[in-house]
Amino acid sequence: MPAQASAPEAPPMASPEAQETGETPAKENHVATGAEQTRAPASPLNRSWLVRHFSLLLRRDRQAQKAGQLFSGLLALNVVFLGGAFICSMIFNNVAITLGDVWILLAALKALALLWLLYYTARTTRRPQAVLHRDPHAGPAWVRGSLVLFGSCSICLNVFRVGYSMSHIRCKSQLELVFPAIEIIFIGIQTWVLWKHSKDCVQIQTNFTRCGLMLTLATNLLLWLLAVTNDSMHHEIETELSALMEKFSGNNTNTCLCLNVTACEVFQKGYLMLYPFSTEYSLICCGMLFVMWKNVGRRLTPHTGSHPGTPPFYLHGAILGPVLGLLVLVAGTCVFVLFQIQASGPAIARQYFTIYYGFHAAALPTMSLACLAGMAIHGLEERELDTLKNPTRSLDVVLLMGAALGQMGISYFSIVAIVATRPHELLNHLILAYSLLLILQHIAQNLFIIEGLHRRPLWEAAPESLAGKWEAEPPRRGSLLELGQDLRQASLAYIHSYSHLNWKRRALKEISLFLILCNITLWMMPAFGIHPEFENGLEKDFYGYRTWFTIVNFGLPLGVFYRMHSVGVLVEVYLGA
């Protein structure tokens, strides 16, 4: 019995099924045990230590990034408040704080911003590991093109200002020559830096870079605020014109007159025509600097950084939208030329105001109906919403909504002035209809554009399960080829599944092209000197010259920027349709 008890047990006989397949339970247990050992995770102690270590590092990195953003934002806020206090003091008490004092403050800010821009270009971006990523969505071609266009116009504006001051050198201070020269240098260097580095995601000297970007942004914001509120040059031009009229009538005047009347007239016309472009330039720079500030320290994942090729701009059989848009463009150009010819004379006849407002009363409701039709088609579509985080798209939406407040604000002020004074005249009826239709068109177009921007473009669309598979599964040997085949099959299946929506996409392209041409027409009129809101005299008499000048100079550049920005984002909506 003890021998039998101590004898080892005989291994169990394999089942007939196991004997047929050549597998034994021991072998199955051995294989299972080996698989479990290969898949066994690390010990809980080591895993918890690694998790705690890396989570602590990530938390500290996020806290440092938030602290840097907070400090740089507070720096910009304090600079804007200081400059705003100077500008407001100049407006309400121009004896204690003069325009020269504001110029000196802005010159100091420009000098600091220029030093940082040169340091960023010469030192920061040239260090190793400085710019590991570039945001593919930041600084698109139309934004950089607008930056160069408006920057060139702003430089020409300051050249005209210098020429005008030189022609009045007997009664002008040296500061009025120095300040435009500093601004020309500032605009040139800033335009070059933004053109070259607008896509950068800087990884070193992040706090210093954020502070430099916010200082430059605050300087541009103060330049915009001064351009909106400072009407000294316009007052001076009107005073000189009235003094010339008194001189021709035989009355003596103490006003400083230009010796070369022809040259001064060229400088005056050039200054007044290019004045809105300086405010446009400041707004564009603020937007680009803000995107760069958001991208400081940002690390792009491979699938975010690799931007798929955007398809080229083709009409794709769109006919009705371009034809109607070209009709609006030709009609708007004719109205623009007629109004500009009349504006060069001593006074503008009321019939030309009637033509201008009548054209808008016909174009604006057509654009609103097109936007409503586009929103209805978006509702019928089955494309997924693009919910990925995109700072550039978020900024596009914010700029679109913020810039729309400019013309909408002018429209509300015009409505109040018309209703409170003479609402029964034909011209006032047209101005009232124009103001109401402009508000409705801005609302409808904003909704259509925002809906289109958040629809996933067809060439970027891929099933979410595939993206989840890429994120969830670790890369394995031989998985790249399989992943490429899956992506190709999924793309073909996705495009095939949406082939029945062809007419909807074509309608969206027609609407987008029509709105692009209409917005180009409505951008061209105020951008190149046609300002009936200020020249019809109704609101100016109601609110007073200075108040209405500030309202128009605040809203008009925003309106020009809104039309230009709408063209850019409508191109994106067209390409994504």
XYZ file of C-alpha atoms in Angstrom:
577
model
C 0.000 0.000 0.000
C 2.693 2.583 0.750
C 4.526 1.636 -2.425
C 1.346 2.019 -4.335
C 0.633 5.339 -2.669
C 4.084 6.706 -3.371
C 4.098 5.605 -6.970
C 3.469 8.424 -9.395
C 0.131 8.623 -11.009
C -0.096 7.524 -14.582
C -0.832 10.281 -16.983
C -4.425 10.320 -18.088
C -5.188 8.826 -21.422
C -6.046 11.230 -24.134
C -9.508 11.160 -25.514
C -10.139 9.581 -28.873
C -10.719 13.018 -30.414
C -7.376 14.204 -29.060
C -5.656 11.095 -30.349
C -7.074 11.705 -33.814
C -5.849 15.264 -33.953
C -2.549 14.522 -32.298
C -3.192 16.896 -29.395
C -2.985 16.069 -25.747
C -4.399 17.986 -22.788
C -0.893 18.420 -21.449
C 0.183 20.074 -24.669
C -2.919 22.267 -24.663
C -2.201 23.294 -21.086
C 1.420 23.978 -21.975
C 0.477 26.145 -24.933
C -2.180 27.997 -22.965
C 0.225 28.591 -20.101
C 2.857 29.910 -22.503
C 0.354 32.237 -24.146
C -0.786 33.509 -20.792
C 2.814 34.116 -19.817
C 3.528 36.058 -23.010
C 0.399 38.154 -22.574
C 0.861 38.672 -18.866
C 1.041 42.367 -18.002
C 3.707 43.916 -15.882
C 3.457 43.693 -12.154
C 0.933 46.032 -10.515
C 3.694 47.810 -8.604
C 5.737 48.623 -11.712
C 2.672 49.547 -13.742
C 1.322 51.861 -11.050
C 4.723 53.547 -10.664
C 5.009 54.179 -14.403
C 1.466 55.443 -14.644
C 1.967 57.784 -11.700
C 5.291 59.029 -13.096
C 4.034 59.796 -16.585
C 0.715 61.221 -15.410
C 2.640 63.528 -13.082
C 4.849 64.698 -15.957
C 1.856 65.293 -18.212
C 0.017 67.157 -15.479
C 3.022 69.390 -14.832
C 3.388 70.077 -18.555
C -0.280 71.045 -18.862
C -0.046 73.258 -15.791
C 3.052 75.007 -17.144
C 1.313 75.543 -20.479
C -1.790 76.985 -18.816
C 0.344 79.235 -16.614
C 2.253 80.529 -19.648
C -0.976 81.233 -21.528
C -2.456 82.992 -18.501
C 0.598 85.182 -17.922
C 0.930 86.182 -21.588
C -2.794 86.870 -21.797
C -2.617 89.122 -18.739
C 0.347 90.930 -20.292
C -1.633 91.645 -23.454
C -4.677 92.700 -21.429
C -2.674 95.221 -19.411
C -0.999 96.651 -22.513
C -4.382 97.049 -24.228
C -5.884 98.726 -21.151
C -2.937 101.110 -20.895
C -3.094 102.060 -24.563
C -6.881 102.268 -24.460
C -6.661 104.652 -21.498
C -4.261 106.866 -23.473
C -6.513 106.885 -26.544
C -9.677 107.587 -24.517
C -7.910 110.387 -22.648
C -6.874 111.891 -25.983
C -10.489 111.805 -27.161
C -12.063 113.292 -24.032
C -9.218 115.569 -22.895
C -6.943 116.342 -25.804
C -5.131 119.056 -23.854
C -3.508 116.817 -21.214
C -3.009 113.806 -23.527
C -2.320 114.678 -27.146
C -2.061 112.567 -30.259
C 1.717 112.891 -30.025
C 1.702 111.202 -26.614
C -0.256 108.280 -28.035
C 2.184 108.048 -30.932
C 5.148 107.922 -28.541
C 3.543 105.066 -26.571
C 2.761 103.125 -29.743
C 6.284 103.744 -31.072
C 7.726 102.207 -27.888
C 5.433 99.178 -28.218
C 6.375 98.778 -31.882
C 10.065 98.900 -31.004
C 9.626 96.128 -28.413
C 7.543 94.046 -30.806
C 10.132 94.504 -33.572
C 12.941 93.361 -31.263
C 10.996 90.212 -30.386
C 10.097 89.502 -34.055
C 13.738 89.749 -35.087
C 14.850 87.578 -32.149
C 12.195 84.967 -32.943
C 13.289 84.757 -36.577
C 17.047 84.884 -35.998
C 17.412 82.813 -32.807
C 14.350 80.902 -31.631
C 13.320 79.203 -34.875
C 16.927 78.287 -35.780
C 17.613 76.268 -32.658
C 17.453 72.470 -32.878
C 14.085 70.933 -31.980
C 12.489 74.399 -32.058
C 9.758 73.766 -34.640
C 8.958 70.054 -34.783
C 5.452 70.496 -36.191
C 3.671 72.897 -38.522
C -0.081 73.356 -38.344
C -1.476 72.513 -41.812
C -4.672 74.469 -41.151
C -2.992 77.720 -40.030
C -2.080 80.492 -42.450
C -3.903 79.364 -45.608
C -2.963 80.948 -48.915
C -5.845 83.423 -48.984
C -5.018 84.704 -45.480
C -1.347 85.229 -46.302
C -2.284 86.815 -49.623
C -4.624 89.216 -47.818
C -1.860 89.935 -45.325
C 0.525 90.974 -48.101
C -2.167 92.954 -49.957
C -3.344 94.947 -46.955
C 0.201 95.329 -45.656
C 1.260 96.852 -48.982
C -1.752 99.184 -48.929
C -0.927 100.200 -45.340
C 2.647 101.008 -46.367
C 1.314 103.127 -49.252
C -1.054 104.835 -46.807
C 1.872 105.857 -44.584
C 3.806 107.031 -47.645
C 0.868 109.291 -48.525
C 0.798 110.492 -44.925
C 4.505 111.349 -45.051
C 4.019 113.128 -48.379
C 1.106 115.125 -46.999
C 3.128 116.114 -43.926
C 6.123 117.080 -46.077
C 3.912 119.353 -48.154
C 2.890 121.090 -44.896
C 6.354 121.044 -43.365
C 6.052 124.683 -42.270
C 3.330 123.877 -39.773
C 3.961 120.190 -38.973
C 6.001 118.704 -36.144
C 8.830 116.261 -36.719
C 6.871 113.571 -34.881
C 4.332 113.462 -37.709
C 7.149 112.392 -40.029
C 8.826 109.939 -37.658
C 5.714 107.989 -36.649
C 4.706 106.906 -40.209
C 8.320 105.930 -40.925
C 8.382 103.664 -37.838
C 5.066 102.156 -38.871
C 6.370 101.371 -42.365
C 9.311 99.443 -40.859
C 7.009 97.669 -38.391
C 4.518 96.620 -41.083
C 7.260 95.356 -43.407
C 9.039 93.188 -40.822
C 5.813 91.891 -39.271
C 4.387 90.907 -42.660
C 7.558 88.998 -43.524
C 7.615 87.134 -40.182
C 3.928 86.190 -40.319
C 4.230 85.040 -43.935
C 7.155 82.780 -43.066
C 6.225 81.461 -39.606
C 2.415 81.510 -39.388
C 2.264 77.669 -39.263
C 4.927 77.177 -36.563
C 4.304 75.074 -33.455
C 7.236 76.204 -31.304
C 8.500 73.737 -28.693
C 11.256 75.768 -26.969
C 11.180 79.107 -25.121
C 7.422 78.724 -25.009
C 6.697 81.318 -22.322
C 8.898 83.966 -23.938
C 7.345 83.248 -27.326
C 3.831 83.517 -25.929
C 4.629 86.866 -24.309
C 6.159 88.179 -27.535
C 3.159 87.091 -29.571
C 0.725 88.682 -27.132
C 2.732 91.930 -27.047
C 2.659 92.115 -30.853
C -1.051 91.273 -30.890
C -1.799 94.011 -28.342
C 0.201 96.517 -30.410
C -1.846 95.692 -33.529
C -5.053 95.933 -31.543
C -4.102 99.406 -30.291
C -3.213 100.490 -33.828
C -6.664 99.350 -34.928
C -8.307 101.196 -32.035
C -6.423 104.407 -32.857
C -7.388 104.144 -36.534
C -11.031 103.668 -35.557
C -11.207 106.667 -33.216
C -8.675 109.135 -34.659
C -10.344 111.514 -37.120
C -7.722 114.270 -36.942
C -6.521 113.725 -40.511
C -10.054 113.793 -41.885
C -10.804 116.956 -39.925
C -7.619 118.529 -41.236
C -8.493 117.713 -44.840
C -12.000 119.139 -44.481
C -10.626 122.253 -42.764
C -8.131 122.780 -45.575
C -10.836 122.386 -48.217
C -13.043 124.952 -46.491
C -10.040 127.282 -46.099
C -9.316 127.021 -49.804
C -12.908 127.911 -50.573
C -12.642 130.967 -48.276
C -9.372 131.983 -49.920
C -10.915 131.821 -53.374
C -13.834 133.900 -52.126
C -11.429 136.613 -50.925
C -11.440 135.963 -47.167
C -8.166 135.628 -45.274
C -7.558 132.484 -43.223
C -4.913 131.312 -40.783
C -5.152 127.670 -41.848
C -1.911 126.029 -42.957
C -2.337 125.532 -46.713
C -0.392 123.314 -49.063
C 1.934 125.014 -51.495
C 1.504 122.384 -54.222
C -2.257 121.915 -54.524
C -2.054 119.077 -57.073
C 0.325 116.984 -54.965
C -1.723 117.576 -51.829
C -4.888 116.473 -53.617
C -3.190 113.222 -54.647
C -2.015 112.621 -51.070
C -5.482 113.378 -49.686
C -7.314 111.084 -52.114
C -4.801 108.293 -51.605
C -5.007 108.606 -47.827
C -8.799 108.590 -47.720
C -9.053 105.632 -50.146
C -6.454 103.474 -48.367
C -7.530 104.339 -44.818
C -9.749 101.225 -44.307
C -6.891 98.942 -45.378
C -4.795 99.822 -42.331
C -7.547 98.634 -40.007
C -7.977 95.486 -42.119
C -4.272 94.775 -41.826
C -4.322 95.113 -38.044
C -7.270 92.725 -37.757
C -5.632 90.089 -39.967
C -2.400 90.309 -37.966
C -4.336 89.873 -34.716
C -5.980 86.708 -36.046
C -2.732 85.174 -37.301
C -0.858 86.039 -34.100
C -3.618 84.458 -32.024
C -3.358 81.197 -34.004
C 0.424 81.191 -33.522
C -0.100 81.775 -29.789
C -2.480 78.814 -29.574
C 0.024 76.617 -31.430
C 2.943 77.336 -29.080
C 3.914 74.041 -27.428
C 1.338 72.113 -29.453
C 2.317 68.589 -30.511
C 0.511 67.190 -33.513
C -0.158 63.477 -33.792
C 0.822 61.785 -37.077
C -2.737 61.552 -38.373
C -3.358 65.199 -37.444
C -0.154 66.516 -38.912
C -0.484 64.660 -42.193
C -3.045 66.726 -43.982
C -4.620 64.963 -46.933
C -4.236 66.669 -50.267
C -6.966 69.209 -50.857
C -8.569 68.725 -54.262
C -7.969 71.463 -56.843
C -10.572 74.143 -57.442
C -12.746 72.921 -60.325
C -16.261 73.984 -61.292
C -17.439 70.328 -61.513
C -20.270 71.251 -63.890
C -21.521 74.210 -61.811
C -23.114 76.728 -64.177
C -26.048 78.517 -62.572
C -24.164 79.764 -59.494
C -21.213 81.294 -61.409
C -23.530 82.893 -63.998
C -25.742 84.549 -61.368
C -22.682 85.558 -59.355
C -21.060 87.150 -62.416
C -24.266 89.097 -63.101
C -24.161 90.457 -59.543
C -20.461 91.254 -59.932
C -20.966 93.168 -63.206
C -23.942 95.090 -61.817
C -22.048 95.914 -58.626
C -19.026 97.104 -60.615
C -21.232 99.454 -62.655
C -22.810 100.872 -59.488
C -19.348 101.241 -57.937
C -17.976 103.156 -60.953
C -20.998 105.482 -61.112
C -20.790 106.217 -57.395
C -17.033 106.841 -57.508
C -17.407 109.289 -60.405
C -20.026 111.201 -58.453
C -17.969 111.081 -55.256
C -15.104 112.886 -57.001
C -17.353 115.917 -57.474
C -18.492 118.461 -54.900
C -21.715 116.608 -54.028
C -23.418 113.291 -54.768
C -26.900 113.408 -56.254
C -29.601 111.550 -54.350
C -30.383 109.353 -57.359
C -26.989 107.664 -57.047
C -27.729 106.819 -53.418
C -31.013 105.358 -54.672
C -29.134 103.208 -57.228
C -26.654 102.011 -54.595
C -29.248 101.029 -52.003
C -31.575 99.614 -54.668
C -28.816 97.287 -55.884
C -28.267 95.996 -52.353
C -32.008 95.630 -51.784
C -32.070 93.227 -54.754
C -28.815 91.336 -54.058
C -29.089 90.767 -50.309
C -32.408 88.818 -50.271
C -31.142 86.634 -53.121
C -28.060 85.775 -51.073
C -30.222 85.061 -48.017
C -32.446 82.683 -49.990
C -29.371 80.888 -51.319
C -28.066 80.456 -47.760
C -31.422 79.090 -46.575
C -31.459 76.602 -49.470
C -27.926 75.543 -48.565
C -28.902 74.951 -44.947
C -31.856 72.834 -46.082
C -29.534 70.713 -48.243
C -27.132 70.349 -45.297
C -30.054 68.986 -43.295
C -30.766 66.383 -45.989
C -27.146 65.273 -46.195
C -25.804 62.263 -44.327
C -22.179 63.347 -43.995
C -20.818 63.093 -40.484
C -19.960 66.148 -38.422
C -16.233 66.752 -38.001
C -15.794 66.823 -34.220
C -11.977 66.810 -34.144
C -10.321 69.687 -32.316
C -9.227 72.317 -34.841
C -8.018 75.709 -33.506
C -8.005 77.276 -36.975
C -11.609 76.332 -37.671
C -12.657 77.582 -34.222
C -10.927 80.883 -34.933
C -12.633 81.079 -38.341
C -16.023 80.771 -36.665
C -15.166 83.355 -33.984
C -13.847 85.821 -36.574
C -16.910 85.267 -38.749
C -19.304 85.970 -35.878
C -17.258 88.879 -34.530
C -16.710 90.584 -37.891
C -20.438 90.360 -38.666
C -21.096 92.689 -35.725
C -19.529 95.595 -37.636
C -22.072 96.024 -40.433
C -24.886 94.808 -38.195
C -24.044 97.536 -35.675
C -24.053 100.216 -38.379
C -27.396 98.868 -39.632
C -29.006 99.080 -36.194
C -27.771 102.650 -35.718
C -29.143 103.555 -39.175
C -32.530 102.001 -38.352
C -32.820 104.104 -35.187
C -31.823 107.305 -37.022
C -34.287 106.708 -39.886
C -37.237 105.791 -37.687
C -36.601 108.793 -35.411
C -36.311 111.364 -38.236
C -37.841 111.069 -41.736
C -39.023 107.520 -42.394
C -41.431 108.440 -45.248
C -38.974 109.465 -47.981
C -38.059 107.026 -50.765
C -34.332 107.072 -50.024
C -34.948 106.487 -46.339
C -37.223 103.559 -47.201
C -34.393 102.055 -49.217
C -31.849 102.650 -46.441
C -34.224 101.050 -43.926
C -34.783 98.029 -46.196
C -31.035 97.784 -46.832
C -30.267 97.761 -43.100
C -32.842 95.090 -42.299
C -31.858 92.869 -45.229
C -28.176 93.210 -44.349
C -28.810 91.937 -40.821
C -30.810 88.953 -42.103
C -28.192 88.139 -44.752
C -25.365 88.111 -42.199
C -27.297 85.742 -39.948
C -28.248 83.350 -42.765
C -24.750 83.316 -44.279
C -23.101 82.689 -40.913
C -25.353 79.702 -40.264
C -24.690 78.250 -43.730
C -20.909 78.676 -43.468
C -20.643 77.288 -39.936
C -22.729 74.268 -40.908
C -20.540 73.678 -43.953
C -17.264 74.035 -42.045
C -18.325 71.384 -39.531
C -19.248 68.855 -42.219
C -16.485 66.352 -42.843
C -15.024 66.799 -46.352
C -15.561 63.818 -48.611
C -11.858 63.193 -49.260
C -11.112 63.176 -45.500
C -14.005 60.945 -44.524
C -13.233 57.513 -43.179
C -15.237 55.193 -40.978
C -14.794 55.931 -37.310
C -14.294 52.242 -36.605
C -11.127 52.295 -38.683
C -9.790 55.309 -36.828
C -10.644 53.622 -33.539
C -8.848 50.501 -34.714
C -5.728 52.539 -35.489
C -5.775 54.170 -32.062
C -6.699 51.048 -30.083
C -4.476 48.394 -31.642
C -0.698 48.659 -31.270
C 1.290 48.424 -34.496
C 2.157 44.834 -35.382
C 4.473 43.272 -37.881
C 2.871 43.411 -41.292
C 0.016 45.693 -40.156
C 0.986 48.692 -42.323
C 0.133 46.926 -45.561
C -3.136 45.685 -44.116
C -3.979 49.158 -42.819
C -3.297 50.709 -46.231
C -5.557 48.167 -47.911
C -8.292 48.764 -45.322
C -8.070 52.531 -45.803
C -8.288 52.174 -49.585
C -11.285 49.864 -49.384
C -12.998 52.040 -46.811
C -12.490 55.182 -48.914
C -13.866 53.525 -52.038
C -16.832 52.143 -50.103
C -17.509 55.522 -48.507
C -17.426 57.405 -51.815
C -19.601 54.739 -53.437
C -22.135 54.930 -50.599
C -22.502 58.701 -51.122
C -22.777 58.625 -54.899
C -26.540 59.047 -54.642
C -26.016 62.479 -53.037
C -24.481 63.885 -56.216
C -27.206 66.432 -56.852
C -26.966 67.710 -53.266
C -23.229 68.244 -53.494
C -23.633 69.945 -56.867
C -26.288 72.265 -55.436
C -23.987 73.131 -52.528
C -21.212 73.945 -55.002
C -23.554 76.185 -57.024
C -24.642 78.039 -53.888
C -21.076 78.399 -52.624
C -19.829 79.814 -55.948
C -22.722 82.275 -56.107
C -22.035 83.468 -52.561
C -18.288 83.756 -53.258
C -18.864 86.124 -56.189
C -21.495 88.116 -54.294
C -19.197 88.560 -51.306
C -16.376 89.684 -53.627
C -18.744 92.324 -55.009
C -19.812 93.522 -51.558
C -16.146 93.518 -50.435
C -15.015 95.605 -53.408
C -17.387 98.533 -52.785
C -16.423 99.596 -49.238
C -12.802 98.451 -49.595
C -12.031 100.915 -52.402
C -13.585 104.058 -51.057
C -17.370 103.916 -51.522
C -18.882 104.859 -48.147
C -22.520 105.936 -48.568
C -23.161 105.344 -44.855
C -20.992 108.372 -44.131
C -21.761 110.423 -47.233
C -25.567 110.383 -47.280
C -25.572 112.763 -44.286
C -28.628 111.291 -42.528
C -26.901 109.455 -39.686
C -24.131 112.064 -39.479
C -26.690 114.797 -38.815
C -28.527 112.630 -36.303
C -25.570 111.386 -34.215
C -23.036 114.147 -34.846
C -19.823 114.005 -36.850
C -17.467 112.529 -34.248
C -19.880 109.878 -32.953
C -20.887 108.699 -36.408
C -17.268 108.757 -37.582
C -16.336 106.408 -34.727
C -19.298 104.114 -35.436
C -18.535 103.885 -39.162
C -14.791 103.463 -38.641
C -15.478 100.702 -36.124
C -18.036 98.837 -38.229
C -16.863 99.445 -41.795
C -13.432 97.728 -41.519
C -15.096 94.818 -39.755
C -17.590 94.623 -42.610
C -14.798 94.596 -45.208
C -12.980 91.932 -43.200
C -16.200 89.915 -42.933
C -16.676 89.820 -46.714
C -13.045 88.891 -47.318
C -13.109 86.215 -44.613
C -16.404 84.865 -45.955
C -14.831 84.368 -49.396
C -12.028 82.308 -47.850
C -14.250 80.034 -45.772
C -16.791 79.671 -48.600
C -13.974 78.307 -50.754
C -13.396 75.690 -48.041
C -17.119 74.891 -47.971
C -17.078 74.558 -51.777
C -14.085 72.208 -51.757
C -15.575 70.099 -48.971
C -19.007 69.766 -50.604
